[in-house]
Amino acid sequence: MGERDAGARRARAAIPDATIARLPVYHRALAAIADRGVATVSSDALAAAAGVGPAQLRKDLSLLGSYGTRGVGYDVEHLLGQIGHELGLTQEWPVVVVGVGNLGHALAHYGGFAGRGFRLAGLVDVDPAQVGTTVAGTRVRPVAELGRLVAEEQAAIAIIATPAAAAQQVCEVLVGAGIRSILNFAPVVLGVPDEVDVRQVDVANELSILAFHEQRRHPLVEAVHS
Amino acid sequence: MGERDAGARRARAAIPDATIARLPVYHRALAAIADRGVATVSSDALAAAAGVGPAQLRKDLSLLGSYGTRGVGYDVEHLLGQIGHELGLTQEWPVVVVGVGNLGHALAHYGGFAGRGFRLAGLVDVDPAQVGTTVAGTRVRPVAELGRLVAEEQAAIAIIATPAAAAQQVCEVLVGAGIRSILNFAPVVLGVPDEVDVRQVDVANELSILAFHEQRRHPLVEAVHS
DNA sequence: ATCTGTGAATTTCTTCACAGCA
DNA sequence: TGCTGTGAAGAAATTCACAGAT
């Protein structure tokens, strides 16, 4: 990630990565609170809904600006808008999904795209047997059309849902087509140029981390060595 | 997470969370290197394969013990074994999946379970229409059987792949059944007792984080205010 | 000569605690 | 009085840089 010129144009100081990673959580918690018709939340209540501490929440929000009222709390709708704006969810992001296996299907049917600022803009697969079929109302296109698809849809974000073996190659095609943000479900570390942003979702890794802690609690019978 | 009694029985100092989260990545990178028949890796080479800096890798590994040889590097097989042992991947963990929608199907067919220390121990769904069907060779059972399933399989880890609305309730049933490690795909913050470990995987959150950075690079035409 | 292991320095992140407003 | 906003303190994580082993 680039992030040069800290403070250009007297801009608010850069928001820490850790905070950014929590903003979507706050956004969703707020949306749920708004749905219940609540107009105002305290940092305590919102923090509880988001699963963080109140101090953390206040600190995070204070980095975006002073959107609360002392003695009262935060206006739900207003804060929702501010966080949404900060996250770039005021526009709708077209997302291209590559790989129409089980996971690709799940993603294509995923209801969380719409309504959260994202739209399935296209499905792509390398497998000729998949190409031309329709999944969740969207036609599956060949990789050869990726460049055109990205250009037509002005897509900036792509999801890789291919097997591990195909991921790096697909990644290179995506980058070549102009994609600069990638969500990678394939269990490989993608090599990308500096200006491309990759986030990794890896089920086996997550399970391993859980297994580590689980093992700490219930170690297998193991000699207290020496 | 509990983690009391730091240093009980003269144990090695606790390994930082950030390190633990990287161990599965190292483990996989090493496995790939081992498959290529390479016997020894340097911290530079392994770090590159894992997508981290060499200093970070050496620091992380040094926390597990001194498994390298100065001037030479790390023995691939040995290090693989040590990390696997540390992560608890020497045993096979039975995993219960709740929710047999698109995501549940994808998980059931996921090839990354076996061979990485995990085994699909059971599929559960609330929907009576799903119960009794067979997915990926595994019969789908009702939630009522969760307790028995967990007990029979001695499962400690579960994956929630239900819609958001059902997640909290499913979570409570799982915890009641004795599950203490949960991987949650539903877009909700689960409320759990302290001793239960939850990890969250959320596609919309990940996309939002990407959108944030993307927006920073290509802001919508926006007046340079005031 | 090479590459690990690790204290120390640095940076980042979290938590505290209280001043400042409504 | 109640709750936010935020400097300051504290903790955690990363990076440096070099001593130490082969």
Tab-separated table of N, CA and C in Angstrom, chain A residues 1 3 9 12 14-15 17 20-21 24-25 28 49-51 85-89 91 93 95 102-103 105-107 109-110 112-113 116 118 156-157 159 180-183 185 187-189 195 197-199 201-218 220 222 224, chain B residues 1 3 9 12 14-15 17 20-21 24-25 28 49-51 85-89 91 93 95 102-103 105-107 109-110 112-113 116 118 156-157 159 180-183 185 187-189 195 197-199 201-218 220 222 224:
chain	number	residue	atom	x	y	z
A	1	MET	N	0.822	-1.207	0.000
A	1	MET	CA	0.000	0.000	0.000
A	1	MET	C	0.855	1.255	0.000
A	3	GLU	N	0.362	5.166	0.435
A	3	GLU	CA	0.277	6.033	1.606
A	3	GLU	C	1.478	6.957	1.777
A	9	ARG	N	-2.467	18.460	1.894
A	9	ARG	CA	-3.642	19.323	1.905
A	9	ARG	C	-4.294	19.372	3.269
A	12	ARG	N	-6.883	15.329	7.576
A	12	ARG	CA	-6.893	14.673	8.870
A	12	ARG	C	-5.800	13.613	8.863
A	14	ALA	N	-3.739	10.280	9.016
A	14	ALA	CA	-4.140	8.984	8.485
A	14	ALA	C	-4.791	8.141	9.570
A	15	ILE	N	-5.821	7.422	9.196
A	15	ILE	CA	-6.521	6.564	10.145
A	15	ILE	C	-5.775	5.236	10.235
A	17	ASP	N	-4.651	1.396	10.526
A	17	ASP	CA	-5.209	0.190	9.928
A	17	ASP	C	-6.131	-0.546	10.887
A	20	ILE	N	-9.458	1.089	10.807
A	20	ILE	CA	-10.167	0.822	9.561
A	20	ILE	C	-10.801	-0.553	9.573
A	21	ALA	N	-10.051	-1.521	10.102
A	21	ALA	CA	-10.562	-2.888	10.120
A	21	ALA	C	-11.798	-3.019	11.004
A	24	PRO	N	-16.051	-1.385	9.539
A	24	PRO	CA	-17.192	-2.137	9.003
A	24	PRO	C	-18.024	-2.791	10.095
A	25	VAL	N	-17.379	-3.188	11.164
A	25	VAL	CA	-18.112	-3.796	12.282
A	25	VAL	C	-19.031	-2.764	12.922
A	28	ARG	N	-21.996	-2.051	10.626
A	28	ARG	CA	-23.054	-3.042	10.662
A	28	ARG	C	-23.841	-2.968	11.963
A	49	ALA	N	-22.394	-3.740	21.200
A	49	ALA	CA	-22.960	-4.338	19.988
A	49	ALA	C	-21.868	-4.723	18.991
A	50	ALA	N	-20.751	-4.021	19.055
A	50	ALA	CA	-19.678	-4.288	18.101
A	50	ALA	C	-18.627	-5.232	18.667
A	51	GLY	N	-18.751	-5.546	19.949
A	51	GLY	CA	-17.801	-6.467	20.546
A	51	GLY	C	-16.438	-5.864	20.831
A	85	HIS	N	-19.485	6.858	4.601
A	85	HIS	CA	-18.738	7.762	3.735
A	85	HIS	C	-17.245	7.482	3.832
A	86	GLU	N	-16.795	7.313	5.060
A	86	GLU	CA	-15.368	7.048	5.284
A	86	GLU	C	-14.934	5.762	4.589
A	87	LEU	N	-15.783	4.755	4.659
A	87	LEU	CA	-15.452	3.452	4.074
A	87	LEU	C	-15.634	3.433	2.561
A	88	GLY	N	-16.237	4.471	2.026
A	88	GLY	CA	-16.469	4.478	0.588
A	88	GLY	C	-17.694	3.680	0.199
A	89	LEU	N	-18.641	3.545	1.124
A	89	LEU	CA	-19.831	2.753	0.829
A	89	LEU	C	-20.969	3.605	0.297
A	91	GLN	N	-20.773	4.965	-2.646
A	91	GLN	CA	-20.883	4.508	-4.027
A	91	GLN	C	-21.080	2.999	-4.010
A	93	TRP	N	-19.775	-0.510	-5.366
A	93	TRP	CA	-18.570	-1.055	-5.980
A	93	TRP	C	-18.892	-2.311	-6.772
A	95	VAL	N	-18.041	-5.745	-8.218
A	95	VAL	CA	-17.066	-6.761	-7.815
A	95	VAL	C	-17.102	-7.919	-8.804
A	102	ASN	N	-17.706	-24.396	-5.758
A	102	ASN	CA	-18.660	-24.284	-4.648
A	102	ASN	C	-18.615	-22.918	-3.991
A	103	LEU	N	-17.389	-22.452	-3.784
A	103	LEU	CA	-17.249	-21.157	-3.127
A	103	LEU	C	-17.757	-20.025	-4.015
A	105	HIS	N	-20.039	-20.196	-6.240
A	105	HIS	CA	-21.496	-20.248	-6.172
A	105	HIS	C	-22.010	-19.559	-4.912
A	106	ALA	N	-21.374	-19.901	-3.801
A	106	ALA	CA	-21.804	-19.314	-2.528
A	106	ALA	C	-21.686	-17.799	-2.596
A	107	LEU	N	-20.605	-17.315	-3.153
A	107	LEU	CA	-20.409	-15.877	-3.257
A	107	LEU	C	-21.440	-15.250	-4.190
A	109	HIS	N	-24.382	-16.177	-4.756
A	109	HIS	CA	-25.694	-16.124	-4.115
A	109	HIS	C	-25.690	-15.298	-2.831
A	110	TYR	N	-24.520	-14.867	-2.465
A	110	TYR	CA	-24.366	-14.154	-1.189
A	110	TYR	C	-25.214	-12.886	-1.155
A	112	GLY	N	-25.076	-10.535	0.969
A	112	GLY	CA	-24.413	-9.419	1.635
A	112	GLY	C	-23.755	-8.419	0.697
A	113	PHE	N	-23.778	-8.710	-0.586
A	113	PHE	CA	-23.212	-7.756	-1.539
A	113	PHE	C	-24.067	-6.498	-1.611
A	116	ARG	N	-24.786	-3.470	1.003
A	116	ARG	CA	-23.579	-3.127	1.755
A	116	ARG	C	-22.572	-2.401	0.859
A	118	PHE	N	-21.871	-3.166	-2.414
A	118	PHE	CA	-21.198	-3.968	-3.433
A	118	PHE	C	-22.217	-4.614	-4.364
A	156	ALA	N	-13.062	-2.324	-9.740
A	156	ALA	CA	-11.764	-2.103	-9.111
A	156	ALA	C	-11.446	-3.221	-8.122
A	157	ILE	N	-12.468	-3.975	-7.766
A	157	ILE	CA	-12.306	-5.025	-6.750
A	157	ILE	C	-12.653	-6.379	-7.348
A	159	ILE	N	-12.663	-10.821	-6.511
A	159	ILE	CA	-12.538	-11.910	-5.544
A	159	ILE	C	-12.001	-13.136	-6.258
A	180	ARG	N	-7.116	-3.450	-8.662
A	180	ARG	CA	-6.090	-3.076	-7.681
A	180	ARG	C	-6.439	-3.465	-6.260
A	181	SER	N	-7.587	-4.114	-6.087
A	181	SER	CA	-7.964	-4.622	-4.763
A	181	SER	C	-8.477	-6.037	-4.931
A	182	ILE	N	-7.888	-6.956	-4.217
A	182	ILE	CA	-8.219	-8.365	-4.385
A	182	ILE	C	-8.527	-9.003	-3.042
A	183	LEU	N	-9.638	-9.725	-3.011
A	183	LEU	CA	-9.960	-10.552	-1.855
A	183	LEU	C	-9.696	-11.989	-2.264
A	185	PHE	N	-9.482	-15.965	-1.637
A	185	PHE	CA	-9.885	-17.122	-0.845
A	185	PHE	C	-8.981	-18.316	-1.080
A	187	PRO	N	-5.802	-20.606	-0.888
A	187	PRO	CA	-4.778	-20.701	0.161
A	187	PRO	C	-3.360	-20.587	-0.382
A	188	VAL	N	-3.058	-19.441	-0.924
A	188	VAL	CA	-1.702	-19.139	-1.388
A	188	VAL	C	-1.413	-17.673	-1.113
A	189	VAL	N	-0.152	-17.385	-0.906
A	189	VAL	CA	0.281	-16.001	-0.760
A	189	VAL	C	0.472	-15.446	-2.164
A	195	GLU	N	1.321	-1.547	-5.520
A	195	GLU	CA	0.115	-0.729	-5.542
A	195	GLU	C	-1.162	-1.564	-5.475
A	197	ASP	N	-3.637	-4.142	-3.529
A	197	ASP	CA	-4.008	-4.434	-2.152
A	197	ASP	C	-4.662	-5.815	-2.123
A	198	VAL	N	-4.132	-6.701	-1.303
A	198	VAL	CA	-4.688	-8.046	-1.210
A	198	VAL	C	-5.109	-8.325	0.219
A	199	ARG	N	-6.289	-8.876	0.356
A	199	ARG	CA	-6.683	-9.397	1.666
A	199	ARG	C	-6.973	-10.878	1.515
A	201	VAL	N	-8.509	-14.509	2.895
A	201	VAL	CA	-9.452	-15.233	3.748
A	201	VAL	C	-9.126	-16.701	3.630
A	202	ASP	N	-8.774	-17.308	4.733
A	202	ASP	CA	-8.296	-18.683	4.659
A	202	ASP	C	-8.888	-19.516	5.794
A	203	VAL	N	-9.798	-20.390	5.418
A	203	VAL	CA	-10.508	-21.197	6.412
A	203	VAL	C	-9.553	-22.076	7.202
A	204	ALA	N	-8.639	-22.732	6.516
A	204	ALA	CA	-7.727	-23.641	7.221
A	204	ALA	C	-6.855	-22.871	8.201
A	205	ASN	N	-6.421	-21.685	7.834
A	205	ASN	CA	-5.629	-20.873	8.755
A	205	ASN	C	-6.418	-20.517	9.996
A	206	GLU	N	-7.654	-20.115	9.786
A	206	GLU	CA	-8.496	-19.746	10.930
A	206	GLU	C	-8.710	-20.939	11.849
A	207	LEU	N	-8.976	-22.079	11.254
A	207	LEU	CA	-9.156	-23.283	12.074
A	207	LEU	C	-7.878	-23.622	12.827
A	208	SER	N	-6.733	-23.411	12.179
A	208	SER	CA	-5.463	-23.702	12.839
A	208	SER	C	-5.260	-22.826	14.064
A	209	ILE	N	-5.650	-21.580	13.935
A	209	ILE	CA	-5.500	-20.665	15.063
A	209	ILE	C	-6.406	-21.111	16.204
A	210	LEU	N	-7.622	-21.521	15.857
A	210	LEU	CA	-8.517	-22.057	16.887
A	210	LEU	C	-7.929	-23.316	17.516
A	211	ALA	N	-7.353	-24.161	16.671
A	211	ALA	CA	-6.772	-25.420	17.177
A	211	ALA	C	-5.630	-25.137	18.148
A	212	PHE	N	-4.866	-24.121	17.842
A	212	PHE	CA	-3.762	-23.760	18.730
A	212	PHE	C	-4.278	-23.471	20.139
A	213	HIS	N	-5.282	-22.616	20.217
A	213	HIS	CA	-5.814	-22.252	21.526
A	213	HIS	C	-6.499	-23.447	22.189
A	214	GLU	N	-7.208	-24.209	21.378
A	214	GLU	CA	-7.896	-25.387	21.898
A	214	GLU	C	-6.897	-26.361	22.514
A	215	GLN	N	-5.803	-26.523	21.847
A	215	GLN	CA	-4.759	-27.423	22.334
A	215	GLN	C	-4.163	-26.930	23.647
A	216	ARG	N	-4.063	-25.625	23.763
A	216	ARG	CA	-3.547	-25.058	25.011
A	216	ARG	C	-4.446	-25.402	26.190
A	217	ARG	N	-5.749	-25.419	25.905
A	217	ARG	CA	-6.689	-25.701	26.983
A	217	ARG	C	-6.752	-27.181	27.314
A	218	HIS	N	-6.703	-28.006	26.249
A	218	HIS	CA	-6.816	-29.456	26.435
A	218	HIS	C	-5.656	-30.154	25.745
A	220	LEU	N	-3.055	-32.798	24.520
A	220	LEU	CA	-3.022	-34.259	24.471
A	220	LEU	C	-2.108	-34.718	25.592
A	222	GLU	N	0.753	-35.655	27.299
A	222	GLU	CA	2.077	-35.379	26.750
A	222	GLU	C	3.025	-35.337	27.932
A	224	VAL	N	5.578	-34.429	30.553
A	224	VAL	CA	6.194	-33.176	30.951
A	224	VAL	C	7.681	-33.370	30.709
B	1	MET	N	-10.604	-15.196	25.853
B	1	MET	CA	-9.601	-16.239	26.067
B	1	MET	C	-8.994	-16.170	27.457
B	3	GLU	N	-5.985	-17.784	29.374
B	3	GLU	CA	-4.549	-17.432	29.423
B	3	GLU	C	-4.106	-16.891	30.775
B	9	ARG	N	4.719	-24.051	35.215
B	9	ARG	CA	5.630	-25.160	34.945
B	9	ARG	C	6.801	-24.763	34.056
B	12	ARG	N	7.732	-22.054	28.248
B	12	ARG	CA	8.202	-20.977	27.387
B	12	ARG	C	7.208	-19.831	27.483
B	14	ALA	N	4.547	-17.037	26.772
B	14	ALA	CA	3.413	-17.128	25.861
B	14	ALA	C	3.781	-16.558	24.498
B	15	ILE	N	3.294	-17.210	23.478
B	15	ILE	CA	3.550	-16.743	22.110
B	15	ILE	C	2.525	-15.679	21.765
B	17	ASP	N	-0.187	-13.288	20.052
B	17	ASP	CA	-1.267	-13.576	19.115
B	17	ASP	C	-0.871	-13.317	17.672
B	20	ILE	N	1.072	-16.217	16.416
B	20	ILE	CA	0.216	-17.388	16.215
B	20	ILE	C	-0.547	-17.281	14.907
B	21	ALA	N	-1.020	-16.087	14.617
B	21	ALA	CA	-1.805	-15.899	13.402
B	21	ALA	C	-0.962	-16.123	12.147
B	24	PRO	N	0.241	-20.549	10.764
B	24	PRO	CA	-0.349	-21.370	9.702
B	24	PRO	C	0.178	-20.985	8.322
B	25	VAL	N	0.481	-19.730	8.147
B	25	VAL	CA	1.027	-19.294	6.854
B	25	VAL	C	2.414	-19.899	6.644
B	28	ARG	N	2.090	-23.612	5.868
B	28	ARG	CA	1.712	-23.939	4.501
B	28	ARG	C	2.857	-23.678	3.523
B	49	ALA	N	8.297	-16.552	0.731
B	49	ALA	CA	7.209	-17.479	0.405
B	49	ALA	C	5.982	-17.221	1.276
B	50	ALA	N	6.207	-16.698	2.459
B	50	ALA	CA	5.096	-16.473	3.381
B	50	ALA	C	4.572	-15.046	3.312
B	51	GLY	N	5.272	-14.196	2.576
B	51	GLY	CA	4.806	-12.823	2.430
B	51	GLY	C	5.049	-11.949	3.639
B	85	HIS	N	3.329	-29.138	15.325
B	85	HIS	CA	3.143	-29.521	16.728
B	85	HIS	C	2.636	-28.338	17.540
B	86	GLU	N	3.248	-27.197	17.323
B	86	GLU	CA	2.858	-25.996	18.056
B	86	GLU	C	1.393	-25.649	17.806
B	87	LEU	N	0.978	-25.792	16.551
B	87	LEU	CA	-0.390	-25.443	16.179
B	87	LEU	C	-1.393	-26.520	16.595
B	88	GLY	N	-0.902	-27.658	17.000
B	88	GLY	CA	-1.823	-28.725	17.361
B	88	GLY	C	-2.334	-29.486	16.161
B	89	LEU	N	-1.536	-29.494	15.080
B	89	LEU	CA	-1.985	-30.175	13.859
B	89	LEU	C	-1.482	-31.612	13.801
B	91	GLN	N	-2.654	-33.848	15.838
B	91	GLN	CA	-3.892	-34.603	15.969
B	91	GLN	C	-4.857	-34.140	14.887
B	93	TRP	N	-8.484	-32.787	14.077
B	93	TRP	CA	-9.588	-32.147	14.791
B	93	TRP	C	-10.898	-32.369	14.053
B	95	VAL	N	-14.469	-31.391	13.005
B	95	VAL	CA	-15.124	-30.092	12.896
B	95	VAL	C	-16.581	-30.287	12.505
B	102	ASN	N	-25.431	-22.460	0.642
B	102	ASN	CA	-24.350	-22.443	-0.350
B	102	ASN	C	-22.981	-22.521	0.307
B	103	LEU	N	-22.830	-21.751	1.386
B	103	LEU	CA	-21.536	-21.739	2.052
B	103	LEU	C	-21.256	-23.075	2.722
B	105	HIS	N	-22.333	-25.959	1.831
B	105	HIS	CA	-21.946	-26.883	0.768
B	105	HIS	C	-20.483	-26.694	0.390
B	106	ALA	N	-20.107	-25.435	0.225
B	106	ALA	CA	-18.723	-25.154	-0.163
B	106	ALA	C	-17.761	-25.687	0.897
B	107	LEU	N	-18.107	-25.497	2.155
B	107	LEU	CA	-17.247	-25.979	3.227
B	107	LEU	C	-17.197	-27.506	3.243
B	109	HIS	N	-17.466	-29.494	0.833
B	109	HIS	CA	-16.648	-30.003	-0.270
B	109	HIS	C	-15.212	-29.510	-0.205
B	110	TYR	N	-14.947	-28.652	0.740
B	110	TYR	CA	-13.632	-28.028	0.835
B	110	TYR	C	-12.534	-29.071	1.040
B	112	GLY	N	-9.523	-28.550	1.834
B	112	GLY	CA	-8.474	-28.102	2.746
B	112	GLY	C	-8.607	-28.632	4.164
B	113	PHE	N	-9.686	-29.351	4.445
B	113	PHE	CA	-9.843	-29.920	5.788
B	113	PHE	C	-8.820	-31.027	6.005
B	116	ARG	N	-4.805	-31.035	6.508
B	116	ARG	CA	-4.371	-29.873	7.288
B	116	ARG	C	-4.759	-30.029	8.745
B	118	PHE	N	-7.712	-31.325	9.896
B	118	PHE	CA	-9.126	-31.204	10.230
B	118	PHE	C	-9.946	-32.238	9.461
B	156	ALA	N	-14.473	-30.289	19.134
B	156	ALA	CA	-14.222	-29.098	19.951
B	156	ALA	C	-14.381	-27.837	19.120
B	157	ILE	N	-14.392	-28.016	17.800
B	157	ILE	CA	-14.428	-26.872	16.893
B	157	ILE	C	-15.672	-26.958	16.019
B	159	ILE	N	-18.106	-24.717	12.913
B	159	ILE	CA	-18.205	-23.605	11.975
B	159	ILE	C	-19.669	-23.225	11.829
B	180	ARG	N	-16.041	-25.152	22.153
B	180	ARG	CA	-15.364	-24.005	22.748
B	180	ARG	C	-14.547	-23.199	21.750
B	181	SER	N	-14.596	-23.606	20.484
B	181	SER	CA	-13.915	-22.843	19.441
B	181	SER	C	-14.854	-22.750	18.252
B	182	ILE	N	-15.139	-21.521	17.818
B	182	ILE	CA	-16.123	-21.318	16.761
B	182	ILE	C	-15.551	-20.441	15.668
B	183	LEU	N	-15.722	-20.899	14.440
B	183	LEU	CA	-15.401	-20.070	13.291
B	183	LEU	C	-16.728	-19.592	12.713
B	185	PHE	N	-19.040	-17.519	10.148
B	185	PHE	CA	-19.161	-16.857	8.853
B	185	PHE	C	-20.361	-15.926	8.793
B	187	PRO	N	-22.585	-12.784	9.491
B	187	PRO	CA	-22.201	-11.394	9.750
B	187	PRO	C	-22.861	-10.823	10.995
B	188	VAL	N	-22.545	-11.407	12.127
B	188	VAL	CA	-23.005	-10.890	13.420
B	188	VAL	C	-21.910	-11.085	14.444
B	189	VAL	N	-21.899	-10.202	15.433
B	189	VAL	CA	-20.970	-10.359	16.547
B	189	VAL	C	-21.606	-11.320	17.527
B	195	GLU	N	-14.775	-18.205	28.031
B	195	GLU	CA	-13.906	-19.336	27.728
B	195	GLU	C	-14.077	-19.844	26.294
B	197	ASP	N	-13.850	-19.318	22.282
B	197	ASP	CA	-13.009	-18.585	21.352
B	197	ASP	C	-13.751	-18.473	20.016
B	198	VAL	N	-13.930	-17.250	19.543
B	198	VAL	CA	-14.630	-17.058	18.273
B	198	VAL	C	-13.726	-16.346	17.285
B	199	ARG	N	-13.679	-16.840	16.085
B	199	ARG	CA	-13.022	-16.103	15.015
B	199	ARG	C	-14.054	-15.805	13.943
B	201	VAL	N	-15.166	-14.568	10.104
B	201	VAL	CA	-14.814	-14.391	8.698
B	201	VAL	C	-15.976	-13.681	8.041
B	202	ASP	N	-15.709	-12.504	7.515
B	202	ASP	CA	-16.806	-11.708	6.992
B	202	ASP	C	-16.440	-11.065	5.660
B	203	VAL	N	-17.073	-11.580	4.624
B	203	VAL	CA	-16.737	-11.132	3.275
B	203	VAL	C	-17.015	-9.650	3.087
B	204	ALA	N	-18.181	-9.213	3.546
B	204	ALA	CA	-18.528	-7.798	3.360
B	204	ALA	C	-17.549	-6.894	4.100
B	205	ASN	N	-17.120	-7.305	5.284
B	205	ASN	CA	-16.139	-6.506	6.013
B	205	ASN	C	-14.835	-6.397	5.239
B	206	GLU	N	-14.396	-7.505	4.707
B	206	GLU	CA	-13.138	-7.496	3.954
B	206	GLU	C	-13.254	-6.606	2.727
B	207	LEU	N	-14.380	-6.715	2.062
B	207	LEU	CA	-14.588	-5.868	0.880
B	207	LEU	C	-14.623	-4.398	1.280
B	208	SER	N	-15.217	-4.108	2.419
B	208	SER	CA	-15.285	-2.723	2.879
B	208	SER	C	-13.891	-2.153	3.138
B	209	ILE	N	-13.039	-2.972	3.701
B	209	ILE	CA	-11.678	-2.524	3.975
B	209	ILE	C	-10.959	-2.247	2.658
B	210	LEU	N	-11.171	-3.122	1.690
B	210	LEU	CA	-10.584	-2.883	0.359
B	210	LEU	C	-11.147	-1.605	-0.244
B	211	ALA	N	-12.454	-1.415	-0.085
B	211	ALA	CA	-13.093	-0.223	-0.658
B	211	ALA	C	-12.533	1.048	-0.038
B	212	PHE	N	-12.256	0.990	1.241
B	212	PHE	CA	-11.673	2.148	1.906
B	212	PHE	C	-10.378	2.575	1.230
B	213	HIS	N	-9.498	1.611	1.035
B	213	HIS	CA	-8.201	1.937	0.424
B	213	HIS	C	-8.366	2.348	-1.037
B	214	GLU	N	-9.283	1.660	-1.691
B	214	GLU	CA	-9.532	1.971	-3.099
B	214	GLU	C	-10.008	3.410	-3.247
B	215	GLN	N	-10.874	3.796	-2.347
B	215	GLN	CA	-11.414	5.146	-2.379
B	215	GLN	C	-10.320	6.189	-2.133
B	216	ARG	N	-9.385	5.825	-1.267
B	216	ARG	CA	-8.271	6.737	-0.994
B	216	ARG	C	-7.453	6.994	-2.253
B	217	ARG	N	-7.326	5.953	-3.058
B	217	ARG	CA	-6.523	6.087	-4.280
B	217	ARG	C	-7.269	6.810	-5.378
B	218	HIS	N	-8.572	6.502	-5.484
B	218	HIS	CA	-9.394	7.096	-6.538
B	218	HIS	C	-10.634	7.712	-5.940
B	220	LEU	N	-13.944	9.722	-5.372
B	220	LEU	CA	-14.964	10.279	-6.257
B	220	LEU	C	-14.734	11.777	-6.338
B	222	GLU	N	-14.859	15.133	-5.626
B	222	GLU	CA	-15.380	15.648	-4.360
B	222	GLU	C	-14.721	17.003	-4.143
B	224	VAL	N	-12.836	20.005	-2.891
B	224	VAL	CA	-11.835	20.188	-1.853
B	224	VAL	C	-12.449	21.178	-0.889
